Coordinates of C-alpha atoms and ligand atoms in Angstrom, one line a residue:
E1 CA 86.3 87.1 126.2
K2 CA 86.4 88.6 122.7
G3 CA 84.2 91.4 124.1
G4 CA 81.6 91.1 121.4
Y5 CA 84.1 91.2 118.5
D6 CA 84.3 88.3 116.0
Y7 CA 88.1 88.1 116.4
F8 CA 90.6 89.0 119.0
M9 CA 92.4 91.0 116.3
L10 CA 89.4 93.3 115.9
K11 CA 89.2 93.7 119.7
E12 CA 92.9 94.5 119.9
I13 CA 92.7 97.0 117.1
A14 CA 89.8 98.7 118.9
E15 CA 91.8 98.7 122.2
Q16 CA 94.6 100.8 120.7
P17 CA 93.6 104.2 122.0
K18 CA 93.6 102.8 125.5
A19 CA 96.8 100.8 125.0
V20 CA 98.5 104.0 123.8
A21 CA 97.2 106.1 126.7
D22 CA 98.1 103.4 129.2
T23 CA 101.7 103.3 127.9
L24 CA 102.0 107.1 128.4
L25 CA 100.3 107.1 131.8
G26 CA 102.5 108.4 134.6
R27 CA 105.5 108.9 132.3
I28 CA 105.1 112.6 131.5
D29 CA 105.1 114.8 134.5
E30 CA 103.0 118.0 135.1
A31 CA 105.8 120.2 133.7
G32 CA 105.7 118.2 130.5
R33 CA 109.0 116.4 131.1
L34 CA 109.6 112.7 130.9
A35 CA 109.6 110.8 134.2
L36 CA 111.1 107.5 133.4
D37 CA 112.7 106.6 136.7
E38 CA 111.8 103.0 136.1
V39 CA 114.6 102.9 133.5
H40 CA 117.4 102.0 135.9
I41 CA 120.2 103.1 133.7
P42 CA 121.9 106.1 135.5
D43 CA 121.9 109.4 133.7
H44 CA 125.7 109.6 133.5
V45 CA 125.7 106.3 131.5
L46 CA 123.0 107.6 129.2
R47 CA 125.1 110.8 128.7
E48 CA 128.1 108.7 127.7
V49 CA 126.1 106.6 125.1
N50 CA 127.6 107.2 121.6
K51 CA 125.6 104.7 119.6
V52 CA 122.1 103.1 119.9
V53 CA 121.5 99.8 118.3
I54 CA 117.9 98.4 118.1
V55 CA 117.3 94.7 117.6
A56 CA 113.9 93.1 117.1
C57 CA 112.0 90.8 114.7
G58 CA 108.9 91.2 112.5
T59 CA 106.5 93.9 113.6
A60 CA 108.7 94.9 116.5
Y61 CA 111.5 95.5 114.0
H62 CA 109.3 97.9 112.1
A63 CA 108.8 99.8 115.4
G64 CA 112.5 99.9 115.8
M65 CA 113.0 101.2 112.2
I66 CA 110.7 104.1 113.1
A67 CA 112.5 104.7 116.4
K68 CA 115.8 105.2 114.5
Y69 CA 114.3 108.3 112.8
A70 CA 113.1 109.7 116.1
I71 CA 116.3 108.9 118.1
E72 CA 118.7 110.4 115.5
H73 CA 116.5 113.5 115.0
W74 CA 115.8 114.2 118.6
T75 CA 119.1 113.2 120.2
R76 CA 121.7 113.3 117.4
V77 CA 123.1 110.0 118.6
P78 CA 123.8 107.6 115.7
C79 CA 121.3 104.8 115.7
E80 CA 121.0 101.6 113.7
T81 CA 118.1 99.1 113.7
E82 CA 118.8 95.5 112.8
L83 CA 116.9 92.3 112.5
A84 CA 117.8 90.3 115.6
S85 CA 118.5 87.2 113.5
E86 CA 121.1 89.0 111.4
F87 CA 122.7 91.1 114.2
R88 CA 124.8 88.6 116.1
Y89 CA 126.2 86.7 113.1
R90 CA 127.9 89.7 111.6
D91 CA 130.2 90.3 114.5
P92 CA 128.7 93.7 115.4
I93 CA 130.8 96.5 116.9
L94 CA 129.6 97.1 120.4
D95 CA 131.1 98.4 123.6
Q96 CA 130.3 100.0 127.0
R97 CA 129.1 103.2 125.3
T98 CA 126.6 101.3 123.1
L99 CA 122.9 101.3 124.2
V100 CA 121.1 98.3 122.7
I101 CA 117.3 98.4 122.7
A102 CA 115.6 95.0 122.4
I103 CA 111.9 95.3 121.4
S104 CA 109.6 92.4 121.9
Q105 CA 105.9 92.0 122.7
S106 CA 106.2 88.5 124.1
G107 CA 109.7 88.9 125.7
E108 CA 110.4 85.3 124.6
T109 CA 111.5 85.7 121.0
M110 CA 114.7 83.6 120.7
D111 CA 116.4 85.6 118.0
T112 CA 116.0 88.8 120.0
L113 CA 117.1 87.1 123.2
M114 CA 120.2 85.7 121.6
A115 CA 121.0 89.2 120.1
L116 CA 120.8 90.9 123.5
R117 CA 122.9 88.2 125.2
H118 CA 125.5 88.8 122.6
A119 CA 125.3 92.5 123.2
R120 CA 125.8 92.2 126.9
E121 CA 128.7 89.9 126.5
Q122 CA 130.4 92.7 124.5
G123 CA 129.7 95.1 127.4
A124 CA 126.8 97.0 125.9
K125 CA 123.9 98.1 128.1
V126 CA 120.6 96.6 127.1
L127 CA 117.2 98.3 127.5
A128 CA 114.2 96.0 126.8
I129 CA 110.9 97.4 125.5
C130 CA 108.5 94.6 126.3
N131 CA 104.8 93.9 126.8
T132 CA 105.1 90.8 129.0
N133 CA 105.9 91.3 132.7
G134 CA 108.7 89.1 134.0
S135 CA 109.4 87.4 130.6
T136 CA 112.9 86.3 129.6
I137 CA 114.0 89.4 127.6
P138 CA 113.4 92.0 130.3
R139 CA 114.8 89.6 132.9
E140 CA 118.1 89.4 131.0
S141 CA 118.3 93.1 130.2
D142 CA 119.8 95.9 132.3
A143 CA 116.6 97.8 132.3
V144 CA 113.1 97.6 130.9
L145 CA 110.4 99.9 129.8
Y146 CA 107.1 98.0 129.7
T147 CA 104.5 98.7 127.1
H148 CA 101.0 98.6 128.6
A149 CA 99.1 97.1 125.8
G150 CA 97.6 94.3 127.9
P151 CA 97.6 90.7 126.7
E152 CA 97.7 90.4 122.9
V153 CA 96.0 87.2 121.8
A154 CA 95.8 87.5 118.0
V155 CA 98.9 86.3 116.3
A156 CA 99.2 89.4 114.2
S157 CA 100.5 92.2 116.4
T158 CA 98.5 95.4 116.4
K159 CA 98.1 97.2 119.8
A160 CA 101.5 96.0 120.9
F161 CA 103.0 97.7 117.8
L162 CA 101.5 101.0 118.6
T163 CA 102.6 100.8 122.2
Q164 CA 106.1 99.8 121.1
L165 CA 106.2 103.0 119.0
V166 CA 105.0 105.0 122.1
A167 CA 107.8 103.5 124.2
C168 CA 110.4 104.2 121.5
Y169 CA 109.3 107.8 121.4
L170 CA 109.5 108.0 125.2
V171 CA 113.0 106.6 125.2
A172 CA 114.1 108.9 122.4
L173 CA 112.7 112.0 124.1
Y174 CA 114.1 110.8 127.4
L175 CA 117.6 110.5 125.9
G176 CA 117.2 114.0 124.6
Q177 CA 116.1 115.2 128.0
V178 CA 119.0 113.6 129.9
R179 CA 121.6 114.7 127.3
G180 CA 120.2 118.1 126.8
T181 CA 120.2 117.8 123.1
K182 CA 117.7 119.7 121.1
W183 CA 115.7 120.1 124.3
G184 CA 113.6 123.0 123.1
D185 CA 110.4 124.1 121.6
E186 CA 110.2 121.1 119.2
I187 CA 110.5 118.5 121.9
G188 CA 108.1 120.3 124.2
S189 CA 105.5 120.4 121.5
V190 CA 106.0 116.8 120.5
I191 CA 105.4 115.7 124.1
R192 CA 102.2 117.7 124.1
E193 CA 101.1 116.1 120.8
L194 CA 102.1 112.7 122.1
S195 CA 99.9 113.1 125.1
Q196 CA 96.9 113.8 122.9
I197 CA 97.6 111.0 120.4
A198 CA 95.3 108.4 121.8
T199 CA 92.4 110.6 120.8
E200 CA 93.7 110.8 117.3
V201 CA 94.0 107.0 117.1
D202 CA 90.4 106.8 118.3
K203 CA 89.3 109.2 115.5
V204 CA 90.9 107.0 112.9
L205 CA 89.1 104.0 114.2
G206 CA 85.8 105.8 113.8
T207 CA 86.3 106.3 110.1
M208 CA 87.3 102.8 108.9
E209 CA 84.1 101.6 107.2
P210 CA 85.3 102.7 103.7
V211 CA 88.6 100.9 104.3
R212 CA 86.7 97.7 105.1
E213 CA 84.6 98.1 102.0
L214 CA 87.7 98.7 99.8
A215 CA 89.4 95.6 101.3
R216 CA 86.4 93.4 100.5
S217 CA 86.5 94.7 96.9
L218 CA 90.1 93.6 96.5
A219 CA 89.6 90.0 97.8
D220 CA 90.4 88.5 94.4
K221 CA 93.7 90.4 93.9
N222 CA 97.0 88.5 94.0
T223 CA 99.3 91.4 94.9
V224 CA 99.2 94.6 96.8
L225 CA 102.2 97.0 97.0
F226 CA 102.9 99.6 99.8
L227 CA 105.0 102.7 99.4
G228 CA 106.3 105.2 101.9
R229 CA 109.1 107.5 102.7
H230 CA 110.9 108.4 105.9
V231 CA 108.8 106.9 108.8
G232 CA 106.2 106.0 106.2
F233 CA 108.6 103.4 104.8
P234 CA 108.5 101.1 107.9
V235 CA 104.7 101.8 108.0
A236 CA 104.6 100.5 104.4
L237 CA 106.6 97.4 105.4
E238 CA 104.2 96.8 108.3
G239 CA 101.2 97.1 106.1
A240 CA 102.7 94.5 103.7
L241 CA 103.6 92.2 106.6
K242 CA 100.1 92.3 108.0
L243 CA 98.6 91.5 104.6
K244 CA 101.0 88.6 104.0
E245 CA 100.4 86.9 107.3
L246 CA 96.6 87.4 107.4
A247 CA 95.4 87.4 103.8
Y248 CA 98.2 85.2 102.4
M249 CA 98.6 87.6 99.6
H250 CA 101.8 88.7 97.9
A251 CA 102.4 92.1 99.5
E252 CA 105.6 94.1 99.5
G253 CA 106.6 97.4 101.0
F254 CA 109.1 99.7 99.3
A255 CA 110.7 103.0 100.0
A256 CA 109.0 105.2 97.5
G257 CA 112.4 106.6 96.4
E258 CA 113.4 103.2 95.3
L259 CA 110.6 102.9 92.7
K260 CA 112.8 104.0 89.8
H261 CA 115.5 101.6 90.9
G262 CA 113.3 98.5 90.2
P263 CA 109.9 98.2 91.7
I264 CA 108.2 100.5 89.2
A265 CA 108.5 97.6 86.7
L266 CA 105.9 95.7 88.8
I267 CA 103.2 98.4 88.2
E268 CA 100.5 97.2 85.8
D269 CA 96.9 98.0 85.1
D270 CA 94.7 98.0 88.2
L271 CA 97.4 96.9 90.6
P272 CA 96.5 98.2 94.1
V273 CA 99.2 100.3 95.6
V274 CA 98.9 101.8 99.0
V275 CA 100.9 105.0 99.5
V276 CA 101.5 106.6 102.9
V277 CA 101.8 110.3 102.5
P278 CA 103.8 112.4 105.0
S279 CA 102.4 115.6 106.4
P280 CA 102.7 118.6 104.0
R281 CA 103.6 120.8 106.9
G282 CA 107.1 120.6 108.3
R283 CA 109.0 118.4 105.9
S284 CA 107.3 119.5 102.7
V285 CA 110.1 118.1 100.5
L286 CA 109.2 114.6 101.5
H287 CA 105.5 115.3 100.8
D288 CA 106.1 116.7 97.4
K289 CA 108.4 113.8 96.4
I290 CA 105.8 111.3 97.3
V291 CA 103.0 113.1 95.4
S292 CA 105.1 112.8 92.3
N293 CA 105.6 109.1 93.0
I294 CA 101.8 108.7 93.1
Q295 CA 101.5 110.5 89.8
E296 CA 104.2 108.2 88.3
I297 CA 102.5 104.9 89.3
R298 CA 99.1 106.2 88.4
A299 CA 100.2 107.1 84.9
R300 CA 101.2 103.4 84.6
G301 CA 97.8 102.2 85.6
A302 CA 98.1 101.5 89.4
R303 CA 95.0 101.7 91.5
T304 CA 96.2 104.2 94.1
I305 CA 95.1 103.9 97.7
V306 CA 96.3 107.1 99.3
I307 CA 96.7 107.6 103.1
A308 CA 97.0 111.3 103.7
E309 CA 96.5 113.9 106.3
E310 CA 93.1 115.7 106.5
G311 CA 93.2 118.9 104.5
D312 CA 96.0 117.7 102.2
D313 CA 94.3 118.4 98.9
T314 CA 97.2 118.0 96.6
V315 CA 96.8 114.2 96.6
V316 CA 93.1 114.3 95.6
P317 CA 93.5 114.2 91.8
Y318 CA 95.8 111.2 92.0
A319 CA 93.9 109.0 94.5
D320 CA 91.6 106.3 93.4
H321 CA 90.8 105.8 97.1
L322 CA 91.6 108.3 99.7
V323 CA 92.0 107.4 103.4
R324 CA 92.2 110.4 105.7
I325 CA 94.2 110.5 108.9
P326 CA 94.5 113.3 111.5
A327 CA 97.3 115.8 111.2
T328 CA 100.3 114.9 113.5
P329 CA 104.0 115.8 113.6
T330 CA 105.8 113.7 110.9
L331 CA 107.6 111.5 113.4
L332 CA 104.4 110.5 115.2
Q333 CA 102.4 109.8 112.0
P334 CA 103.0 106.0 112.1
L335 CA 100.7 105.9 115.2
V336 CA 97.7 107.0 113.0
A337 CA 98.8 105.8 109.6
T338 CA 99.3 102.1 110.6
V339 CA 95.7 101.7 111.9
P340 CA 94.0 101.7 108.4
L341 CA 96.5 99.1 107.2
Q342 CA 95.7 96.8 110.1
V343 CA 92.0 97.2 109.4
F344 CA 92.6 96.6 105.7
A345 CA 94.5 93.4 106.3
C346 CA 92.1 92.0 108.8
E347 CA 89.1 92.7 106.5
L348 CA 90.8 91.2 103.5
A349 CA 91.7 88.1 105.4
T350 CA 88.1 87.7 106.5
A351 CA 86.8 88.3 103.0
R352 CA 89.2 85.5 101.8
G353 CA 87.8 83.2 104.5
N354 CA 91.1 83.0 106.5
E355 CA 91.4 82.4 110.2
V356 CA 92.2 85.9 111.4
D357 CA 93.5 85.2 114.9
Q358 CA 95.5 82.1 114.0
P359 CA 97.1 82.5 110.5
R360 CA 98.5 79.3 109.0
N361 CA 102.1 78.3 109.9
L362 CA 102.5 81.1 112.5
A363 CA 102.9 81.1 116.3
K364 CA 102.3 84.0 118.6
S365 CA 105.8 83.8 120.1
V366 CA 108.7 82.3 118.2
T367 CA 110.9 80.6 120.8
V368 CA 113.1 78.8 118.4
E369 CA 115.7 80.4 116.1
Ligands
F6R401 C1 103.5 90.1 113.1 C2 104.0 89.6 114.3 C3 105.5 89.1 114.4 C4 106.1 89.6 115.7 C5 107.5 89.0 115.8 C6 108.2 89.4 117.1 O1 102.2 90.6 113.2 O2 103.3 89.5 115.3 O3 106.2 89.6 113.3 O4 106.1 91.0 115.8 O5 107.5 87.6 115.8 O6 107.6 89.1 118.2 P1 107.9 89.7 119.7 O7 107.5 91.1 119.6 O8 107.0 88.9 120.6 O9 109.3 89.5 119.9

């Protein structure tokens, strides 16, 4: 049932282009507009929404962090993303005009379930983004948008994460469509790019051998750091989480802008640092800032592993290892930038002799708080 792969995780990484395509299937109509009738929250309710709150745990939380950038940019509705386990205990401000989005692969995560129950008690509408049909979280929500990743067996989430991102983009674009905000050229072109993105994910998968080789060469390291800005920041957190849970290594993700506020003190000779570089097109300020971050850490001896768009040559002089990803709009980049980090963690775990599908101390679905 592993379909010829050594581990479910490898199979699930390879299934990502299909998972992404399946999650988009039937949800964009011929005119290039979102058709999300399955979200049974009436348009007039969505038009009244004045705040979006996303709750989730672990990898799903990282998807939610990325969604915040997309929702605020495309809809201009304030959005916050919070760990489900923190949310309910701080007496959050919610009312009928709050849309809460609960993201969960399993649909059974207790922290996320308790967060959404609390939200509904305060009168908020809850939309679940979930991969498991008929599970508790969608059953207790006002509406659900299913991700179509298929069953995810490996404990470490991969294809579910990519489909959570797709679902978040769909919800963000749909909110924009219903509310008429920023519904113009940019949104139209994002939808076109989104419908092509499975092919781009597939391209990334075809170029992963050097990443595997690099991972094997780092098997004796104790620490790996990850840096990103904007949507690259949650991608960095996700890369670090995968490495912790699979390779049992000390791995941390930082917002690159925070370097000078502390983390740069960690940089020492030959320390591997993975940097996610945003597209130089569009938001070039972001790009230039991160290039100077790479220079700074390299000057202090870091071994830089740079994930950058094809054709971005500015990073070449500062990259000890360069991983190329296809050009995408900035907000969609996590769909391609996360894949090398999954492969990296999986290969490092294998090189260290760890059980990839069943990391120690972890369960696939966490049904206790
Ligand atoms: C990490 C991982 C976990 C889950 C988290 C939430 O690879 O799999 O961090 O993402 O436990 O699980 P769900 O999405 O089932 O609520």
